[in-house]
Amino acid sequence: MLELFKGLFIEEEGQGMTEYGLILGLIAVGVIVALGLLGDQIRGFFEDITNQL
């Protein structure tokens, strides 16, 4: 079973790794945008929890 997982990563070509990098970059940009747009609401949510404690 371990050999199967090793093979998935060792046999990757440069193009495949680049695709993974692009996907990871897009996810990071999405998270940053979401936090920018929802930052005040998230802060308020955690402040409410803190005040209730």
mmCIF file of C-alpha atoms in Angstrom, residues 2-50:
data_model
loop_
_atom_site.group_PDB
_atom_site.id
_atom_site.type_symbol
_atom_site.label_atom_id
_atom_site.label_comp_id
_atom_site.label_asym_id
_atom_site.label_seq_id
_atom_site.Cartn_x
_atom_site.Cartn_y
_atom_site.Cartn_z
ATOM 1 C CA LEU A 2 2.843 2.377 0.843
ATOM 2 C CA GLU A 3 4.441 1.660 -2.521
ATOM 3 C CA LEU A 4 1.242 2.791 -4.244
ATOM 4 C CA PHE A 5 1.366 6.184 -2.530
ATOM 5 C CA LYS A 6 5.091 6.537 -3.217
ATOM 6 C CA GLY A 7 4.455 5.840 -6.880
ATOM 7 C CA LEU A 8 1.860 8.584 -7.073
ATOM 8 C CA PHE A 9 4.376 11.203 -6.000
ATOM 9 C CA ILE A 10 7.579 9.856 -7.523
ATOM 10 C CA GLU A 11 6.118 9.318 -10.998
ATOM 11 C CA GLU A 12 4.651 12.834 -11.212
ATOM 12 C CA GLU A 13 5.947 14.877 -14.064
ATOM 13 C CA GLY A 14 6.729 18.568 -13.808
ATOM 14 C CA GLN A 15 3.454 19.493 -15.468
ATOM 15 C CA GLY A 16 1.424 17.620 -12.840
ATOM 16 C CA MET A 17 3.233 19.330 -10.005
ATOM 17 C CA THR A 18 2.680 22.698 -11.671
ATOM 18 C CA GLU A 19 -1.038 21.996 -11.843
ATOM 19 C CA TYR A 20 -1.107 21.179 -8.144
ATOM 20 C CA GLY A 21 0.735 24.417 -7.444
ATOM 21 C CA LEU A 22 -1.757 26.435 -9.492
ATOM 22 C CA ILE A 23 -4.701 24.825 -7.728
ATOM 23 C CA LEU A 24 -3.134 25.536 -4.345
ATOM 24 C CA GLY A 25 -2.503 29.140 -5.385
ATOM 25 C CA LEU A 26 -6.119 29.614 -6.487
ATOM 26 C CA ILE A 27 -7.363 28.184 -3.200
ATOM 27 C CA ALA A 28 -5.088 30.580 -1.294
ATOM 28 C CA VAL A 29 -6.377 33.560 -3.293
ATOM 29 C CA GLY A 30 -9.960 32.448 -2.627
ATOM 30 C CA VAL A 31 -9.338 32.188 1.102
ATOM 31 C CA ILE A 32 -7.701 35.630 1.203
ATOM 32 C CA VAL A 33 -10.613 37.198 -0.706
ATOM 33 C CA ALA A 34 -13.176 35.469 1.519
ATOM 34 C CA LEU A 35 -11.420 36.634 4.680
ATOM 35 C CA GLY A 36 -11.221 40.154 3.289
ATOM 36 C CA LEU A 37 -14.936 40.238 2.529
ATOM 37 C CA LEU A 38 -16.139 38.433 5.647
ATOM 38 C CA GLY A 39 -13.471 39.607 8.103
ATOM 39 C CA ASP A 40 -15.708 41.962 10.083
ATOM 40 C CA GLN A 41 -18.489 39.388 10.359
ATOM 41 C CA ILE A 42 -16.057 36.709 11.513
ATOM 42 C CA ARG A 43 -14.537 39.081 14.063
ATOM 43 C CA GLY A 44 -18.020 39.937 15.367
ATOM 44 C CA PHE A 45 -18.900 36.262 15.625
ATOM 45 C CA PHE A 46 -15.861 35.493 17.773
ATOM 46 C CA GLU A 47 -16.370 38.629 19.874
ATOM 47 C CA ASP A 48 -19.931 37.475 20.632
ATOM 48 C CA ILE A 49 -18.622 34.070 21.706
ATOM 49 C CA THR A 50 -15.950 35.719 23.884
#
